Amino acid sequence: LASFSLQEVLDAFKLCLSENKEVYLEHYVSGWRGLVKFLNSLGSVFGFISKDAVGKIKILEGYLEGDNSSQYATVQLMVKYELDNQLVDLTKRGNHPESGCRTLLRLHRALRWLELFLERLRVSGQDEKTSVMCADAYDQSLSQHHPWVVRKAAGLAFCVLPGREAFFQVMNVGSAEQVVSVLGEAVPLISEVYQITETLYAEQQLLQLP
Ligand code: 1PX
């Protein structure tokens, strides 16, 4: 089993953006695959989160490998293709519960959590608790889209996160200074990918897909 490296995730998100700022689905998905590796290395308490993320990654991989793969090269193409061909449930769940658009939206919302969490980690002091940073980031973002039971379960999982030092070690990029420096590179990148997707989804009124 290959171990996690933050650098690898960073590289995937770097490759995500095309010259004219389109988001390559392949690299987006591969960034998530790397993050799931990290999550899995934290232990089975996070299994329910990892399982959901893997399920969504698999759906998108299915499109990337499917007959219409060229329509899924970028998020922009995917949105246009699925909307033009009525492949998205827009107001309530119906015939397309696994559309690329709604599936990506779930990961997109989680990416905002990641951006907030990594930024908190980056500026954190030695004695700060990862569980608190994680919970704060979650409360400011993803939690708004989750029902009470999921919020409760997430809150319990955060409590068993390793401390800042152990957490930095699992990131596998070297000393604390190096972690902070890689985070300084990663956060703006993740933020840009997030913003581009957010703007696209807002323009197409896709931010509330069921
Ligand atoms: C370098 C350090 C970075 C740490 C990386 C950690 C990667 C975390 C990956 C989290 C992926 C979460 C995807 C959640 C998608 C979602 O919102 N799904 C819900 C809705 O889906 P549906 O198909 O029903 O509309 C679904 O209900 C989710 C269920 C699982 C619980 C999700 C809790 C998310 C907490 C996010 C924080 C993860 C904490 C990791 C600690 C490092």
Short mmCIF file of C-alpha atoms and ligand atoms in Angstrom, two decimals:
data_model
loop_
_atom_site.label_atom_id
_atom_site.label_comp_id
_atom_site.label_asym_id
_atom_site.label_seq_id
_atom_site.Cartn_x
_atom_site.Cartn_y
_atom_site.Cartn_z
CA LEU A 1 0.00 0.00 0.00
CA ALA A 2 1.59 3.26 -1.10
CA SER A 3 1.73 5.76 1.73
CA PHE A 4 0.26 9.21 1.63
CA SER A 5 2.23 12.26 0.67
CA LEU A 6 0.85 15.77 0.77
CA GLN A 7 3.15 16.58 -2.12
CA GLU A 8 1.31 14.09 -4.29
CA VAL A 9 -2.04 15.74 -3.55
CA LEU A 10 -0.53 19.11 -4.25
CA ASP A 11 0.80 17.90 -7.61
CA ALA A 12 -2.64 16.58 -8.59
CA PHE A 13 -4.32 19.89 -7.79
CA LYS A 14 -1.59 21.71 -9.69
CA LEU A 15 -2.36 19.66 -12.78
CA CYS A 16 -6.07 20.35 -12.32
CA LEU A 17 -6.14 23.73 -14.03
CA SER A 18 -5.84 24.12 -17.77
CA GLU A 19 -4.34 27.22 -19.38
CA ASN A 20 -7.76 28.82 -19.68
CA LYS A 21 -8.69 27.80 -16.15
CA GLU A 22 -10.78 24.78 -16.82
CA VAL A 23 -10.72 22.00 -14.23
CA TYR A 24 -9.49 18.62 -15.45
CA LEU A 25 -11.69 15.96 -13.90
CA GLU A 26 -8.97 13.32 -14.03
CA HIS A 27 -6.61 15.28 -11.81
CA TYR A 28 -9.41 16.48 -9.53
CA VAL A 29 -10.34 12.87 -8.90
CA SER A 30 -6.74 11.88 -8.44
CA GLY A 31 -6.30 14.64 -5.84
CA TRP A 32 -9.22 13.13 -3.94
CA ARG A 33 -7.77 9.66 -4.23
CA GLY A 34 -4.64 10.96 -2.51
CA LEU A 35 -6.68 12.59 0.25
CA VAL A 36 -8.58 9.37 0.88
CA LYS A 37 -5.25 7.61 1.29
CA PHE A 38 -4.45 10.09 4.02
CA LEU A 39 -7.81 9.56 5.67
CA ASN A 40 -7.40 5.78 5.61
CA SER A 41 -4.02 6.05 7.29
CA LEU A 42 -5.74 7.73 10.25
CA GLY A 43 -7.68 4.61 11.14
CA SER A 44 -11.04 2.87 10.90
CA VAL A 45 -12.95 5.57 12.80
CA PHE A 46 -12.86 7.51 9.55
CA GLY A 47 -14.12 4.57 7.53
CA PHE A 48 -17.62 5.97 7.05
CA ILE A 49 -16.22 9.20 5.64
CA SER A 50 -13.71 7.43 3.43
CA LYS A 51 -16.40 5.05 2.16
CA ASP A 52 -18.60 7.91 1.04
CA ALA A 53 -15.72 9.72 -0.65
CA VAL A 54 -14.58 6.53 -2.41
CA GLY A 55 -18.11 5.90 -3.65
CA LYS A 56 -18.19 9.34 -5.24
CA ILE A 57 -14.68 8.99 -6.67
CA LYS A 58 -15.75 5.69 -8.26
CA ILE A 59 -18.82 7.26 -9.86
CA LEU A 60 -16.65 9.94 -11.47
CA GLU A 61 -14.02 7.40 -12.52
CA GLY A 62 -16.82 5.49 -14.21
CA TYR A 63 -17.59 8.55 -16.37
CA LEU A 64 -13.91 9.14 -17.09
CA GLU A 65 -13.57 5.58 -18.37
CA GLY A 66 -17.02 5.37 -19.98
CA ASP A 67 -18.24 5.72 -23.55
CA ASN A 68 -18.61 9.48 -23.22
CA SER A 69 -15.27 10.05 -21.55
CA SER A 70 -14.39 12.97 -23.84
CA GLN A 71 -17.42 14.83 -22.44
CA TYR A 72 -15.94 14.44 -18.98
CA ALA A 73 -12.44 15.75 -19.63
CA THR A 74 -13.14 18.94 -17.70
CA VAL A 75 -15.76 19.98 -15.16
CA GLN A 76 -16.89 22.64 -17.63
CA LEU A 77 -17.51 20.05 -20.35
CA MET A 78 -19.22 17.70 -17.92
CA VAL A 79 -21.67 20.37 -16.77
CA LYS A 80 -22.52 21.36 -20.32
CA TYR A 81 -22.89 17.78 -21.53
CA GLU A 82 -25.04 16.61 -18.64
CA LEU A 83 -27.27 19.70 -18.72
CA ASP A 84 -27.67 19.64 -22.52
CA ASN A 85 -28.70 16.00 -22.36
CA GLN A 86 -30.99 16.24 -19.31
CA LEU A 87 -28.76 13.94 -17.30
CA VAL A 88 -29.10 15.87 -14.04
CA ASP A 89 -31.87 15.79 -11.42
CA LEU A 90 -32.28 19.52 -10.85
CA THR A 91 -34.88 19.88 -8.13
CA LYS A 92 -35.52 16.47 -6.63
CA ARG A 93 -33.94 13.06 -6.84
CA GLY A 94 -35.19 11.16 -9.86
CA ASN A 95 -33.69 9.22 -12.72
CA HIS A 96 -30.16 10.55 -12.33
CA PRO A 97 -29.16 10.09 -8.69
CA GLU A 98 -25.53 9.60 -9.72
CA SER A 99 -25.02 12.44 -12.17
CA GLY A 100 -21.48 13.75 -12.46
CA CYS A 101 -22.76 17.21 -11.52
CA ARG A 102 -24.35 16.24 -8.19
CA THR A 103 -21.55 13.83 -7.34
CA LEU A 104 -18.84 16.42 -7.95
CA LEU A 105 -20.83 18.99 -5.95
CA ARG A 106 -20.44 16.82 -2.82
CA LEU A 107 -16.67 16.68 -3.24
CA HIS A 108 -16.61 20.37 -4.13
CA ARG A 109 -18.30 21.25 -0.83
CA ALA A 110 -15.77 19.06 0.98
CA LEU A 111 -12.96 20.89 -0.83
CA ARG A 112 -14.02 24.10 0.89
CA TRP A 113 -13.70 22.32 4.23
CA LEU A 114 -10.23 21.16 3.18
CA GLU A 115 -9.18 24.67 2.19
CA LEU A 116 -10.29 26.10 5.56
CA PHE A 117 -8.74 23.25 7.52
CA LEU A 118 -5.38 23.36 5.77
CA GLU A 119 -5.20 27.13 6.18
CA ARG A 120 -5.91 26.75 9.89
CA LEU A 121 -3.21 24.09 10.14
CA ARG A 122 -0.76 26.28 8.26
CA VAL A 123 -1.03 29.21 10.65
CA SER A 124 -1.50 27.10 13.78
CA GLY A 125 0.78 27.16 16.78
CA GLN A 126 2.44 24.10 18.25
CA ASP A 127 -0.13 23.62 21.01
CA GLU A 128 -3.24 23.92 18.89
CA LYS A 129 -5.51 20.93 18.57
CA THR A 130 -6.16 19.45 15.12
CA SER A 131 -9.58 18.28 16.32
CA VAL A 132 -10.60 21.87 17.06
CA MET A 133 -9.20 23.22 13.79
CA CYS A 134 -10.97 20.46 11.90
CA ALA A 135 -14.29 21.00 13.69
CA ASP A 136 -14.15 24.77 13.16
CA ALA A 137 -13.49 24.35 9.45
CA TYR A 138 -16.32 21.82 9.23
CA ASP A 139 -18.78 24.06 11.08
CA GLN A 140 -17.99 26.91 8.70
CA SER A 141 -18.53 24.87 5.56
CA LEU A 142 -19.59 21.28 4.92
CA SER A 143 -21.71 20.87 8.05
CA GLN A 144 -24.38 23.16 6.56
CA HIS A 145 -25.09 20.46 4.00
CA HIS A 146 -25.24 17.58 6.45
CA PRO A 147 -28.13 16.31 8.57
CA TRP A 148 -27.78 16.08 12.34
CA VAL A 149 -26.67 12.43 12.46
CA VAL A 150 -23.82 13.01 10.04
CA ARG A 151 -22.69 16.12 11.92
CA LYS A 152 -22.76 14.15 15.15
CA ALA A 153 -20.74 11.26 13.71
CA ALA A 154 -18.24 13.66 12.14
CA GLY A 155 -17.85 15.46 15.45
CA LEU A 156 -17.07 12.18 17.21
CA ALA A 157 -14.51 11.21 14.55
CA PHE A 158 -12.71 14.58 14.86
CA CYS A 159 -12.11 13.90 18.56
CA VAL A 160 -9.74 11.03 17.77
CA LEU A 161 -7.62 12.93 15.25
CA PRO A 162 -3.92 12.72 16.07
CA GLY A 163 -2.27 15.77 17.54
CA ARG A 164 -0.62 18.41 15.38
CA GLU A 165 2.84 16.85 15.48
CA ALA A 166 1.71 13.32 14.58
CA PHE A 167 -0.59 14.79 11.96
CA PHE A 168 2.31 16.64 10.34
CA GLN A 169 4.31 13.40 10.29
CA VAL A 170 1.56 11.52 8.44
CA MET A 171 1.65 14.27 5.81
CA ASN A 172 5.04 12.91 4.90
CA VAL A 173 6.79 16.04 3.63
CA GLY A 174 9.48 16.48 6.28
CA SER A 175 9.89 18.95 9.12
CA ALA A 176 7.14 21.19 10.49
CA GLU A 177 8.67 24.09 8.52
CA GLN A 178 8.46 22.08 5.33
CA VAL A 179 4.86 21.14 6.05
CA VAL A 180 3.99 24.79 6.56
CA SER A 181 5.72 25.69 3.32
CA VAL A 182 3.95 22.98 1.28
CA LEU A 183 0.66 24.09 2.83
CA GLY A 184 1.46 27.63 1.76
CA GLU A 185 1.61 26.36 -1.78
CA ALA A 186 -1.35 23.98 -1.53
CA VAL A 187 -3.96 26.27 0.01
CA PRO A 188 -4.04 28.93 -2.76
CA LEU A 189 -4.15 26.19 -5.40
CA ILE A 190 -7.02 24.37 -3.76
CA SER A 191 -8.73 27.69 -3.25
CA GLU A 192 -8.46 28.55 -6.94
CA VAL A 193 -9.85 25.19 -8.06
CA TYR A 194 -12.67 25.65 -5.56
CA GLN A 195 -13.50 29.17 -6.73
CA ILE A 196 -13.58 28.27 -10.41
CA THR A 197 -15.94 25.37 -9.74
CA GLU A 198 -18.06 27.49 -7.39
CA THR A 199 -18.48 30.22 -10.01
CA LEU A 200 -19.40 27.71 -12.70
CA TYR A 201 -21.96 25.97 -10.49
CA ALA A 202 -23.42 29.32 -9.36
CA GLU A 203 -23.80 30.53 -12.96
CA GLN A 204 -25.64 27.34 -13.88
CA GLN A 205 -27.64 27.35 -10.63
CA LEU A 206 -26.33 23.97 -9.63
CA LEU A 207 -25.29 24.71 -6.06
CA GLN A 208 -28.33 23.02 -4.52
CA LEU A 209 -28.51 19.84 -6.61
CA PRO A 210 -30.35 17.11 -4.70
C1 1PX B 1 -3.47 16.65 4.29
C2 1PX B 1 -4.54 16.53 5.25
C3 1PX B 1 -5.82 16.57 4.63
C4 1PX B 1 -6.83 15.66 5.22
C5 1PX B 1 -7.52 14.93 4.16
C6 1PX B 1 -8.74 14.33 4.61
C7 1PX B 1 -9.61 13.96 3.46
C8 1PX B 1 -11.00 13.98 3.88
C9 1PX B 1 -11.93 13.53 2.85
C10 1PX B 1 -13.31 13.89 3.23
C11 1PX B 1 -14.28 13.59 2.15
C12 1PX B 1 -15.65 13.87 2.58
C13 1PX B 1 -16.61 13.73 1.45
C14 1PX B 1 -17.98 14.01 1.96
C15 1PX B 1 -18.97 14.15 0.87
C16 1PX B 1 -20.33 14.37 1.51
O1 1PX B 1 -20.59 15.44 2.02
N1 1PX B 1 -21.22 13.36 1.50
C17 1PX B 1 -22.49 13.42 2.16
C18 1PX B 1 -23.61 13.71 1.20
O2 1PX B 1 -23.60 12.77 0.17
P1 1PX B 1 -24.98 12.32 -0.50
O3 1PX B 1 -24.59 11.41 -1.64
O4 1PX B 1 -25.77 11.58 0.55
O5 1PX B 1 -25.70 13.55 -0.95
C19 1PX B 1 -22.69 12.12 2.89
O6 1PX B 1 -23.91 12.12 3.57
C20 1PX B 1 -21.52 11.96 3.78
C21 1PX B 1 -21.36 11.06 4.70
C22 1PX B 1 -20.05 10.87 5.41
C23 1PX B 1 -19.70 11.89 6.44
C24 1PX B 1 -18.93 13.06 5.92
C25 1PX B 1 -18.28 13.84 7.02
C26 1PX B 1 -17.27 14.75 6.39
C27 1PX B 1 -16.29 15.31 7.34
C28 1PX B 1 -15.15 15.90 6.56
C29 1PX B 1 -13.93 15.95 7.32
C30 1PX B 1 -13.08 14.73 7.25
C31 1PX B 1 -12.17 14.70 8.42
C32 1PX B 1 -10.84 14.18 8.12
C33 1PX B 1 -9.85 14.57 9.10
C34 1PX B 1 -8.52 14.79 8.57
#
